[in-house]
Short mmCIF file of C-alpha atoms in Angstrom, two decimals:
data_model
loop_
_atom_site.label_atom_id
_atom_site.label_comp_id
_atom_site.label_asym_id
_atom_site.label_seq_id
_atom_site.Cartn_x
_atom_site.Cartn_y
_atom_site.Cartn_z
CA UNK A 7 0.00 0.00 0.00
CA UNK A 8 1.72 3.25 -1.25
CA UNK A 9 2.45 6.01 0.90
CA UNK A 10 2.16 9.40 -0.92
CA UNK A 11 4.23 12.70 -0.36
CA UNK A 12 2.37 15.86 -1.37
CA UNK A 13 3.75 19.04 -1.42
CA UNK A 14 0.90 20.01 1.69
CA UNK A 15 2.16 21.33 5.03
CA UNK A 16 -0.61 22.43 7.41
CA UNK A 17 1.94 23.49 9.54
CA UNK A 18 2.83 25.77 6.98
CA UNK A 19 1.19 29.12 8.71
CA UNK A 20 -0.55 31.55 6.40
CA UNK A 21 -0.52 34.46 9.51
CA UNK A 22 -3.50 34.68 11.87
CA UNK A 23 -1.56 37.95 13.80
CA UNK A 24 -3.78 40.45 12.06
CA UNK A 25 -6.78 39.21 13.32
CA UNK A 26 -4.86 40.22 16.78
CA UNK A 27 -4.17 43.71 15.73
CA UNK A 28 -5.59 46.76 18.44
CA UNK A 29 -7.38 44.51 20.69
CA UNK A 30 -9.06 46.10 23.85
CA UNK A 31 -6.72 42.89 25.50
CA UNK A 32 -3.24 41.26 24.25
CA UNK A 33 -3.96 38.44 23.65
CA UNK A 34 -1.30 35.10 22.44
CA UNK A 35 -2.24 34.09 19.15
CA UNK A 36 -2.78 30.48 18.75
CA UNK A 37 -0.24 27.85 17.31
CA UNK A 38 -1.48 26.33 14.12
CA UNK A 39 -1.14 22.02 13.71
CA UNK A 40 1.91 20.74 12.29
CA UNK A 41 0.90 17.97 9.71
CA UNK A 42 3.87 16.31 8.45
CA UNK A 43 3.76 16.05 4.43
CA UNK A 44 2.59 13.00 3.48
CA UNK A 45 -0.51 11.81 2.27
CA UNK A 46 -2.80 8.92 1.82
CA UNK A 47 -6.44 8.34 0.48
CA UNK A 48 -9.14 6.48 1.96
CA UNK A 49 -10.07 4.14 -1.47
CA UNK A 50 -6.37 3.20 -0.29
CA UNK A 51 -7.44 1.17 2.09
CA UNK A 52 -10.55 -0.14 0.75
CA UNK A 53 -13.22 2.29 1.56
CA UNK A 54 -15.76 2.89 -1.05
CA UNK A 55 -18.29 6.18 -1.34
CA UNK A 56 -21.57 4.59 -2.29
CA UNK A 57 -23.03 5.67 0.68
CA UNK A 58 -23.97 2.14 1.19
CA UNK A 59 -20.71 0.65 2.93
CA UNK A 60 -19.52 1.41 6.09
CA UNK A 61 -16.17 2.56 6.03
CA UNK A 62 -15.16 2.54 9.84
CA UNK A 63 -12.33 0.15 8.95
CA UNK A 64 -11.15 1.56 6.61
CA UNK A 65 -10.54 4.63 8.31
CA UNK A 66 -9.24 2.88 11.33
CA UNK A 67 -6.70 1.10 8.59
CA UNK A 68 -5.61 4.06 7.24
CA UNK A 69 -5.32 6.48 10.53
CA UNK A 70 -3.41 3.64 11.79
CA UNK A 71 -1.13 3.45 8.45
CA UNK A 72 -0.31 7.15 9.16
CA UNK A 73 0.49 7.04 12.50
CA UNK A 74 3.28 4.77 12.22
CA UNK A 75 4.62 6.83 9.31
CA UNK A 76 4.61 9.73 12.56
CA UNK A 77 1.42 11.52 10.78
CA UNK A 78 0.12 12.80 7.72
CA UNK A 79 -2.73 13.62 5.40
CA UNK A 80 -5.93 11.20 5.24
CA UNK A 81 -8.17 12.22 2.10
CA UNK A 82 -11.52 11.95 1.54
CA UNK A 83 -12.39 12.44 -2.12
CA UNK A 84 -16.36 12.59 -3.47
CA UNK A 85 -18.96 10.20 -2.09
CA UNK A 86 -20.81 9.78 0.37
CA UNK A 87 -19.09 8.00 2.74
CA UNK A 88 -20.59 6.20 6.11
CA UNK A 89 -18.90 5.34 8.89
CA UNK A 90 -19.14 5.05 12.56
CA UNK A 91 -16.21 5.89 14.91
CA UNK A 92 -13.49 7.69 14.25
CA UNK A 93 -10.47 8.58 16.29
CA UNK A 94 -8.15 10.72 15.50
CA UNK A 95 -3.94 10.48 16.37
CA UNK A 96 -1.04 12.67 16.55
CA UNK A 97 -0.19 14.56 13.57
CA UNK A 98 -2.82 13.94 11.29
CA UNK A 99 -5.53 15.67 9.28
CA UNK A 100 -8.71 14.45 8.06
CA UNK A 101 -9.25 16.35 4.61
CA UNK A 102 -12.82 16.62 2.98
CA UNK A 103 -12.56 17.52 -0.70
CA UNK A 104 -15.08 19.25 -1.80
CA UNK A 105 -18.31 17.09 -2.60
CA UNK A 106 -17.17 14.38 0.03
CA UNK A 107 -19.99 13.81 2.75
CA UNK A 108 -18.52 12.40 5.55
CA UNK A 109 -22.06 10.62 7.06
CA UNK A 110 -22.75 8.68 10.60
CA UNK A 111 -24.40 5.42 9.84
CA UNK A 112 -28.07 5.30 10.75
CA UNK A 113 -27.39 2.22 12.80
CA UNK A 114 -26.50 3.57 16.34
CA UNK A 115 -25.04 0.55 17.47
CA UNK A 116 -22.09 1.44 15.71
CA UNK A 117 -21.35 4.59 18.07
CA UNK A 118 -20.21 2.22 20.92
CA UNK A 119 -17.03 1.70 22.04
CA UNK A 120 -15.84 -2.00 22.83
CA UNK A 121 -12.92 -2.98 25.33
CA UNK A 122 -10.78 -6.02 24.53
CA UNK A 123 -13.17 -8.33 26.11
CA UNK A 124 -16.08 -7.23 23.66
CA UNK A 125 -17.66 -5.13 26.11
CA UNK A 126 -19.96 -2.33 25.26
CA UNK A 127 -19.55 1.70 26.32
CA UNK A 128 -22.14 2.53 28.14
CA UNK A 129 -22.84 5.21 26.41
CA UNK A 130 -22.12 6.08 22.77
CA UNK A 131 -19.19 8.31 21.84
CA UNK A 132 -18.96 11.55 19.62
CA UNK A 133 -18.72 10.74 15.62
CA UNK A 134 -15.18 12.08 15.58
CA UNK A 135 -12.99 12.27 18.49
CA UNK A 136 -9.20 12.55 19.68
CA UNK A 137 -7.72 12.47 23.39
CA UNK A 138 -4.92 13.86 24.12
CA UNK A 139 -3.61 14.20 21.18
CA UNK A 140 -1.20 16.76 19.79
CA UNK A 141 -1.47 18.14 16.22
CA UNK A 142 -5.06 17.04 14.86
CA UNK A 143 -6.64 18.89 11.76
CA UNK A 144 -10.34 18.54 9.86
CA UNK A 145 -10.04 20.70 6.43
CA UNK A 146 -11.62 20.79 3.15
CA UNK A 147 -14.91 21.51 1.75
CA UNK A 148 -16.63 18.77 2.38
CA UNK A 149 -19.19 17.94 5.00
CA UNK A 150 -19.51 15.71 7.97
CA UNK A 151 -22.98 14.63 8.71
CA UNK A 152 -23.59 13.34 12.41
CA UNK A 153 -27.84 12.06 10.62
CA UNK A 154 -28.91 13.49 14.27
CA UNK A 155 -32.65 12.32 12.65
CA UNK A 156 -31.84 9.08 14.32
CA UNK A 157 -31.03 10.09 17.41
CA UNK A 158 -32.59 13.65 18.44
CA UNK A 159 -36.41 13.83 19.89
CA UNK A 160 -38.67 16.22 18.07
CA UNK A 161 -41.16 18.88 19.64
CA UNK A 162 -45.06 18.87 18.20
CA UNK A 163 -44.95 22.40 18.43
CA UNK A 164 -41.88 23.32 16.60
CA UNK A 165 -42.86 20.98 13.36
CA UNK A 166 -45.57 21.44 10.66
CA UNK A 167 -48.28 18.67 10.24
CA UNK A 168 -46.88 17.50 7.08
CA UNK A 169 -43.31 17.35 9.44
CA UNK A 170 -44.67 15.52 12.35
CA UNK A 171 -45.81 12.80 9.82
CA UNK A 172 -42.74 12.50 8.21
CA UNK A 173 -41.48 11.57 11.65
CA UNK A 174 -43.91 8.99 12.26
CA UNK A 175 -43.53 7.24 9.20
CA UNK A 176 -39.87 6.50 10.56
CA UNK A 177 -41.97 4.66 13.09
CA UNK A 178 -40.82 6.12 16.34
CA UNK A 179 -43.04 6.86 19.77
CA UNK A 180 -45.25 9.28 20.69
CA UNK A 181 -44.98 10.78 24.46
CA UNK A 182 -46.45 13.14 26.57
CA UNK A 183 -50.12 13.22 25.06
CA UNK A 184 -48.48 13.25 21.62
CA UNK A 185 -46.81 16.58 22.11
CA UNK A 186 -43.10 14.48 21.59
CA UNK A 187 -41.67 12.52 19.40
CA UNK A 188 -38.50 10.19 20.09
CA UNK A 189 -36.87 7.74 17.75
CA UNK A 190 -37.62 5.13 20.02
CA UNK A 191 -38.39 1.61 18.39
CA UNK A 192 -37.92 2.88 14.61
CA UNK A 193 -39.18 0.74 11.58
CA UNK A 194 -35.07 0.07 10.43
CA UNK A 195 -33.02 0.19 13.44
CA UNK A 196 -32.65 -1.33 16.79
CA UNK A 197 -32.72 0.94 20.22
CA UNK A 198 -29.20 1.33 22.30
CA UNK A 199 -31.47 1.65 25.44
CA UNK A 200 -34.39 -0.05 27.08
CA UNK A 201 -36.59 3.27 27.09
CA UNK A 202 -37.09 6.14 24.87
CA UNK A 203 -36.24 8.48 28.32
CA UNK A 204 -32.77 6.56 28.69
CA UNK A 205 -32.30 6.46 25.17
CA UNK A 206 -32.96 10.28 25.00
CA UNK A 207 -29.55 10.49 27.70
CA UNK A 208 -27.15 8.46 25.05
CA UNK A 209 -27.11 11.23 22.02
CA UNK A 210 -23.69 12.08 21.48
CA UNK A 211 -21.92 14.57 20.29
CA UNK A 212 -20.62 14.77 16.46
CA UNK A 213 -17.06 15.75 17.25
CA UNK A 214 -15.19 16.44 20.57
CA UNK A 215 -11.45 16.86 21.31
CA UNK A 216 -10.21 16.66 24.52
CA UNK A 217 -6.83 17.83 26.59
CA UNK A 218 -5.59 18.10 22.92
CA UNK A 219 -3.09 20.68 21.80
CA UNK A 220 -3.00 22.45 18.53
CA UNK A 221 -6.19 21.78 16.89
CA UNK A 222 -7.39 22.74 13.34
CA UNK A 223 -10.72 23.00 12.16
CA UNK A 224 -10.98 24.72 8.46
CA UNK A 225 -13.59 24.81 5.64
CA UNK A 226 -15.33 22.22 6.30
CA UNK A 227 -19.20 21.61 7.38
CA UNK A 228 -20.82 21.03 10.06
CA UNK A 229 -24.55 19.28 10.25
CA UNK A 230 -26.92 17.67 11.83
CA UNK A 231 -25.61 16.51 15.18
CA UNK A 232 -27.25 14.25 17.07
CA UNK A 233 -26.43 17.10 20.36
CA UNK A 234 -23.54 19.52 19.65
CA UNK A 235 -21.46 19.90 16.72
CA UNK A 236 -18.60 20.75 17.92
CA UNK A 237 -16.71 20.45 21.11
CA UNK A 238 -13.28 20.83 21.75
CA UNK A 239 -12.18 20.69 25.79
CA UNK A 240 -9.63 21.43 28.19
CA UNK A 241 -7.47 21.85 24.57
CA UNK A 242 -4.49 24.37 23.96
CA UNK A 243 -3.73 25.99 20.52
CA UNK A 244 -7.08 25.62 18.49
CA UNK A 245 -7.80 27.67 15.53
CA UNK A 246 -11.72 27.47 13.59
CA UNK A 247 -11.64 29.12 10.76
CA UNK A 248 -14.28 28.99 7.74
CA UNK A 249 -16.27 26.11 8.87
CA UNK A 250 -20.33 25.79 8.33
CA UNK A 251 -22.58 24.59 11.07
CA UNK A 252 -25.89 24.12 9.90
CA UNK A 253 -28.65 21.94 11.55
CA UNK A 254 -32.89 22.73 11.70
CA UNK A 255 -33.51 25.29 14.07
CA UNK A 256 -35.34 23.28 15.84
CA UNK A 257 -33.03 20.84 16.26
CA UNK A 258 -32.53 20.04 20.17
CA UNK A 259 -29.75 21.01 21.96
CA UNK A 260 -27.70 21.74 18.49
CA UNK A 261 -24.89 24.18 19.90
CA UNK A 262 -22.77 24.84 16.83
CA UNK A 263 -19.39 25.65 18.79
CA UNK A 264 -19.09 24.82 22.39
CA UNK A 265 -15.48 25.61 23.73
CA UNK A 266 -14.83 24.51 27.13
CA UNK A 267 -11.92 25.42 29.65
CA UNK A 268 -10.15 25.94 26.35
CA UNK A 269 -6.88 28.26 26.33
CA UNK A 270 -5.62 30.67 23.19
CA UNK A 271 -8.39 29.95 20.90
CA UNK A 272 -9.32 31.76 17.41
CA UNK A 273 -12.56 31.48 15.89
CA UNK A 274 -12.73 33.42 12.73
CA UNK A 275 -14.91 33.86 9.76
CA UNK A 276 -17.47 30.78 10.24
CA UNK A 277 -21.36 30.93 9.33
CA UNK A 278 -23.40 29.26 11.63
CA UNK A 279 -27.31 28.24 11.92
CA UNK A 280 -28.00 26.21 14.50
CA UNK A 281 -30.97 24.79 16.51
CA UNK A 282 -29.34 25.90 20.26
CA UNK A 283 -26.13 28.38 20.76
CA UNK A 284 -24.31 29.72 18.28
CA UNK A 285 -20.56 30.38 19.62
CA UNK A 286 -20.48 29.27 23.52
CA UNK A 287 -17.95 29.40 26.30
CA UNK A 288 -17.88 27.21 29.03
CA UNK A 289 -15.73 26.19 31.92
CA UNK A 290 -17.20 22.94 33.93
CA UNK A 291 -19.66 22.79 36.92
CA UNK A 292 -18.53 23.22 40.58
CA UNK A 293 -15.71 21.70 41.84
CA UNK A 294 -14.82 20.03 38.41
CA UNK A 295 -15.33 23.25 36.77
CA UNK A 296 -12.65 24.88 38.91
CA UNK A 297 -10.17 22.31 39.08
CA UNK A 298 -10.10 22.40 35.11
CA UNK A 299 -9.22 26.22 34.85
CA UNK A 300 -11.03 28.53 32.50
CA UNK A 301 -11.57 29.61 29.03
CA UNK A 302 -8.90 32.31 28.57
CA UNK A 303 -7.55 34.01 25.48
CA UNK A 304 -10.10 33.24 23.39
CA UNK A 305 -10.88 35.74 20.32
CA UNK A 306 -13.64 35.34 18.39
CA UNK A 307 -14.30 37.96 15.15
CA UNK A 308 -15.78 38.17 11.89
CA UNK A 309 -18.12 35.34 12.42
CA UNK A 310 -21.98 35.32 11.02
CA UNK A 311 -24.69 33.73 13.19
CA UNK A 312 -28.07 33.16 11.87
CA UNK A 313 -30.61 31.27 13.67
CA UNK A 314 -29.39 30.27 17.52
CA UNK A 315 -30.24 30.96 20.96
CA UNK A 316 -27.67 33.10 21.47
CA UNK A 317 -24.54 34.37 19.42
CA UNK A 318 -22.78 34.77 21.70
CA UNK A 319 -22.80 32.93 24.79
CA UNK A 320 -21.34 32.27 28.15
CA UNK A 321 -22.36 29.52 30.13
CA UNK A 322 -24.57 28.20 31.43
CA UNK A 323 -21.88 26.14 33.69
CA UNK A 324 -18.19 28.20 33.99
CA UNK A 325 -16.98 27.46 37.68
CA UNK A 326 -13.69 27.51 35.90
CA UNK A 327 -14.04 31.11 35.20
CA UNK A 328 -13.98 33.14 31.81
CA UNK A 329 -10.12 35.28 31.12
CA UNK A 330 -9.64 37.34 28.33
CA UNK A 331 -12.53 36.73 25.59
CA UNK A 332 -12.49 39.61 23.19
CA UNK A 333 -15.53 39.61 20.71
CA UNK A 334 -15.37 41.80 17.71
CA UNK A 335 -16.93 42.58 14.28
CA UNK A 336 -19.62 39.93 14.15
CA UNK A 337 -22.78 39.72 12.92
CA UNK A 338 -26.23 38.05 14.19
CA UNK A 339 -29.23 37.81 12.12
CA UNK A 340 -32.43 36.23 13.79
CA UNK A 341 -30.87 34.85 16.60
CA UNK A 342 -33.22 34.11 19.69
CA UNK A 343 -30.82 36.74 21.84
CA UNK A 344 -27.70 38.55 21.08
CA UNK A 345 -25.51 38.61 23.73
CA UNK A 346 -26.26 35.75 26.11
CA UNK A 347 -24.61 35.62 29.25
CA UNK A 348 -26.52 32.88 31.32
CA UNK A 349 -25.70 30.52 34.63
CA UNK A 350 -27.58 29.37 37.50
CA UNK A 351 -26.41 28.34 41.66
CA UNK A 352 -23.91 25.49 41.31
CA UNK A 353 -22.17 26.29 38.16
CA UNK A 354 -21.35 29.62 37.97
CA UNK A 355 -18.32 30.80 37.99
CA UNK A 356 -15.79 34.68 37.72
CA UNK A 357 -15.50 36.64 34.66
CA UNK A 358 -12.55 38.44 33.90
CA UNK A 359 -11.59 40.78 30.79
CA UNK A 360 -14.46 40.38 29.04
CA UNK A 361 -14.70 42.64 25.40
CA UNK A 362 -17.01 42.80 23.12
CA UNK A 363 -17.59 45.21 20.25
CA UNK A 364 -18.64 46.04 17.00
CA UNK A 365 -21.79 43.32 16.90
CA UNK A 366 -24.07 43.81 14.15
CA UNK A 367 -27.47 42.75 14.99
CA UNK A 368 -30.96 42.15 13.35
CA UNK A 369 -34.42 40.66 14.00
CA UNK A 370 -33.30 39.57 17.81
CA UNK A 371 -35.95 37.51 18.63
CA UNK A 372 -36.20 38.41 22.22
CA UNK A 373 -33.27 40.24 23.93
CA UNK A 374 -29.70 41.98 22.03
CA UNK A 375 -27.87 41.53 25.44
CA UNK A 376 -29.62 38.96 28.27
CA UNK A 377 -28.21 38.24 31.97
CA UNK A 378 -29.97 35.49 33.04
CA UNK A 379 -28.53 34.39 37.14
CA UNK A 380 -31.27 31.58 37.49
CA UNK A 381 -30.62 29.32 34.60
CA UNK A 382 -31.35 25.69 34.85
CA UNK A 383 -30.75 22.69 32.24
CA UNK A 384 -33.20 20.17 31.57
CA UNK A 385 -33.92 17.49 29.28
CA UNK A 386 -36.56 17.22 26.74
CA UNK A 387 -39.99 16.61 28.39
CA UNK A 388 -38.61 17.47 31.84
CA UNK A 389 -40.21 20.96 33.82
CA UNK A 390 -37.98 23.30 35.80
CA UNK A 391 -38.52 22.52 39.22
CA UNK A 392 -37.90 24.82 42.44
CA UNK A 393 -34.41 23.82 43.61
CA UNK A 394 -32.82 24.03 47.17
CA UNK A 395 -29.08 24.69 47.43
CA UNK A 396 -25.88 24.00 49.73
CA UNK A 397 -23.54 26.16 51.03
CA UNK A 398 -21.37 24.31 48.44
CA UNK A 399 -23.27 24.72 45.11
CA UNK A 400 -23.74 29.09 46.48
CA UNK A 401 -20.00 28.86 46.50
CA UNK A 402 -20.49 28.38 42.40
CA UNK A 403 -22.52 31.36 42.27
CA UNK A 404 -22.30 33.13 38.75
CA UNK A 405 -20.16 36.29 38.81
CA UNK A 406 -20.92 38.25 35.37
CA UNK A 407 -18.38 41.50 35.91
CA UNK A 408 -15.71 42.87 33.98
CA UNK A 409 -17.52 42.93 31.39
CA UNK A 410 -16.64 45.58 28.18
CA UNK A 411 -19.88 46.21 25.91
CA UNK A 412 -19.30 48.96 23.34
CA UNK A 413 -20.79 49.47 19.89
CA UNK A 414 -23.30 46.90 19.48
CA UNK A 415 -25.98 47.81 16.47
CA UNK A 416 -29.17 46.51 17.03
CA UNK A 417 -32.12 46.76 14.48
CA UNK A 418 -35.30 45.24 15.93
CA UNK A 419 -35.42 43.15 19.38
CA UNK A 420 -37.91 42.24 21.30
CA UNK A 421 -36.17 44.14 24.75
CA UNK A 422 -33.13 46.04 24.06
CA UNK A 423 -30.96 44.88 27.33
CA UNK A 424 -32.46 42.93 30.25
CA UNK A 425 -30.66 41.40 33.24
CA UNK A 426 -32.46 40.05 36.03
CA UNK A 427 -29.91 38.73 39.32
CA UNK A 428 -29.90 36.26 42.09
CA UNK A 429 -31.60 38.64 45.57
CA UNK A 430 -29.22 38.62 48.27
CA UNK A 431 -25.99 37.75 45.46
CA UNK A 432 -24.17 40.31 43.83
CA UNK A 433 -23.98 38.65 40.59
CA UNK A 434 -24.25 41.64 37.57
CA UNK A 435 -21.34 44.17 38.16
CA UNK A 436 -18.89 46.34 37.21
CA UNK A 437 -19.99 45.81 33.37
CA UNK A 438 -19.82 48.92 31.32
CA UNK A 439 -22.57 49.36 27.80
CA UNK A 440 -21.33 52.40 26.13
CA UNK A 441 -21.73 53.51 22.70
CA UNK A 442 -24.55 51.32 21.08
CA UNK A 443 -27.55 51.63 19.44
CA UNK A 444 -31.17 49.64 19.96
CA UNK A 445 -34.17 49.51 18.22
CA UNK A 446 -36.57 47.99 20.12
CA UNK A 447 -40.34 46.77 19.79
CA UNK A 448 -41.20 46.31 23.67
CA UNK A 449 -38.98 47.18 26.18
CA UNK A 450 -35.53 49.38 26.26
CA UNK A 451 -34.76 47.82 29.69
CA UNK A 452 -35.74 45.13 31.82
CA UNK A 453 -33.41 45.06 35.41
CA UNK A 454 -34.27 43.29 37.89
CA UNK A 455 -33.27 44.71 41.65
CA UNK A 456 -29.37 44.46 42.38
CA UNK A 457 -28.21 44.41 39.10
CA UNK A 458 -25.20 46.72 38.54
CA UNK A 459 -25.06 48.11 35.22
CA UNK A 460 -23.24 51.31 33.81
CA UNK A 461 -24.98 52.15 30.96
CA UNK A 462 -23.36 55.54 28.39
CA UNK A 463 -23.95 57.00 25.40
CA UNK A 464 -26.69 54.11 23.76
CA UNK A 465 -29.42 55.06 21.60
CA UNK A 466 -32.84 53.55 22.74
CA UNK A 467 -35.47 53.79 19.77
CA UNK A 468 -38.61 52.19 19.78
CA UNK A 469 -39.33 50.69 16.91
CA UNK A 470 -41.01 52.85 13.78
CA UNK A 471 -39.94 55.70 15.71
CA UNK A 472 -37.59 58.86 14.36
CA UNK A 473 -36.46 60.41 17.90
CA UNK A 474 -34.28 58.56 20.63
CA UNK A 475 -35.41 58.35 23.85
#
């Protein structure tokens, strides 16, 4: 089986230090992967595009092939290509040309990892996935397709008849009254659970790194996750640049870009459209939270957001704390919210050197810039519930301060700015709004008592109106 050299280098750095030019923070930018320049396909090694055969071997052949060479290239030319698990090693990039779909199989069986004894994972892993690894790149322009149809539940109210039939052709079960739908007992594939609730717990993610350092992630697209896309944790060195997210809007819990307790991060010029958050920082629950450090040097500019919860986002869990996260020149278009700062008792955490500036916003669903101190996850079906708290989960109280706001463009939200605390906390403080402009259709403001905001020079218009407040 030939080994080919190609004139490719990813480590070969085309300059990200302009994006780093007259930031309100210095900031360290990020170390690109070094590839080394070889390079191998995957009809090499027997896998075929017909998007019939499942190519997990083959891919396991090949990464394997490479890694023993000390890294390389692994090419994916057109097809459609299943597969289930794929891990990725030192030193090598997985390259999408363009019209390559990179698909999960439909059977979710295939998403569980075995031990040498042939025992099953519990649970299923993420599509994509490297541990500790050094030196991992995705490029290209192809996609990878996590078919999150299989796996993700679907709301009655959030599909059209015509939809909601579609679903239950697939065969399926109907819950609570008929107002969900799960892919629980489907006409083609088995369950990996004994109930559609414990099934529900099992989707994973389409791609997560974790302690990694120097990650890539260029060109390529994003879609249809069975939870988030994209999830890179406790990593050093990671550059996003140019990718696609896409999945239905009302797809659940699709974050597009979920960076957690991450360090000298760039996320540049990607398009998102997602069904949850668009671009989201987080930093662990509680004690685990804290003992895995935060989400520091992060920039994040010249991005487009279309349909999310959020653009921007922090939390909801951060008890690792937020450090120098500049946001700048982006642009949200019928996002939910704007800027989303959320958390709740338990997994809050400290901000520090927090800017953000220069956010172009339009048709904001419901608020351009939201505190939210009382935030609470919960699966699909479930009801928020009145909780009760230790002395140890108020020690993870969320701490939004030091926060930098300054010209933010808003056309059309719902509220304008609304932040609404903990009573008794000080948890909104010491952040600074200066500079922007709102057009609102409700409200200009919505505070709630003890929130601490320093608001300057922002234009409040209601909407169809010609005067500021």
């Amino acid at each position: 089986m030939m080994i080919l050299l190609s004139a490719h280098l990813t480590g070969h750095a085309e300059g990200y230090a302009h994006y780093y030019r007259d930031l309100a923070v210095e900031l360290p930018v990020p170390e690109r992967a070094e590839i080394p320049d070889r390079e191998v396909c995957i009809t090499d090694f027997g896998g075929v595009g017909d998007g019939v055969t499942l190519n997990t071997e083959p891919f396991r052949k090949a990464i394997a092939a490479l890694e023993k060479q000390g890294g390389g290239r692994l090419v994916v030319p057109e097809g459609v290509w299943m597969v289930g698990l794929i891990s990725l090693k030192d030193n090598i990039e997985l390259h999408l040309e363009r019209n390559a779909i990179l698909m999960a199989t439909p059977d979710r069986s295939q998403f569980f990892k075995t031990d040498s004894q042939g025992v099953r994972d519990k649970k299923p892993s993420p599509m994509i996935s490297a541990s500790k690894r050094k030196n991992i790149a995705l490029t290209g322009e192809g996609v990878i397709d996590g078919n999150g149809i299989q796996w993700r539940p679907v709301k009655r109210g959030k599909v059209s008849d015509t939809e909601w039939q579609e679903f239950k052709a697939m065969g399926g079960t109907e819950a609570e009254e008929g107002s969900l739908w799960y892919p629980f007992d489907l006409k083609h594939y088995p369950n990996v659970a004994e109930s559609y609730a414990e099934q529900e717990k099992m989707r994973p993610h389409l791609i997560r790194f974790t302690d990694c350092e120097r990650v890539l992630v260029e060109g390529v697209t994003l879609q249809n996750a069975p939870k988030f896309h994209l999830i890179p944790t406790r990593c050093r060195e990671v550059i996003i640049d140019g990718v696609k997210v896409r999945c239905p809007w009302n797809a659940q819990n699709g974050d597009a870009i979920d960076i957690s307790s991450c360090r000298n991060v760039l996320i540049v010029n990607n398009t998102i459209d997602a069904g949850d958050d668009g671009i989201c920082m987080k930093a662990g629950a509680g004690e685990a939270g804290e003992k895995y450090g935060p989400c520091e040097n992060i920039l994040i500019r010249d991005n487009i957001v279309y349909h999310a919860h959020g653009g921007f986002v922090i939390g909801s869990e951060f008890s690792g704390g937020m450090k120098n996260i500049v946001v700048c020149h982006n642009r949200f278009s019928n996002t939910d919210t704007g800027l989303r700062f959320k958390s709740g008792i338990g997994r809050g955490g400290r901000c520090e050197g927090i800017y953000i500036s220069d956010i172009m916003m339009s048709d904001i669903k419901d608020e351009a810039i939201v505190f939210e101190c009382t935030y609470q996850d919960r699966a699909v079906g479930k009801k928020i519930e009145e909780q009760e708290f230790t002395e140890a989960q108020l020690r993870y109280a969320p701490d939004f301060s030091d926060i930098h706001i300054s010209r933010v463009v808003c056309h059309r939200a719902r509220t304008a700015i609304a932040a609404h605390g903990i009573p008794g906390l000080r948890c909104i403080h010491d952040i600074r709004i200066e500079g922007c402009t709102f057009v609102y259709l409700e409200e200009a403001k919505e505070l709630g008592e003890g929130v601490e905001l320093e608001i300057s020079e922002c234009r409040f218009i209601p909407y169809g109106a010609q005067e500021t407040e």
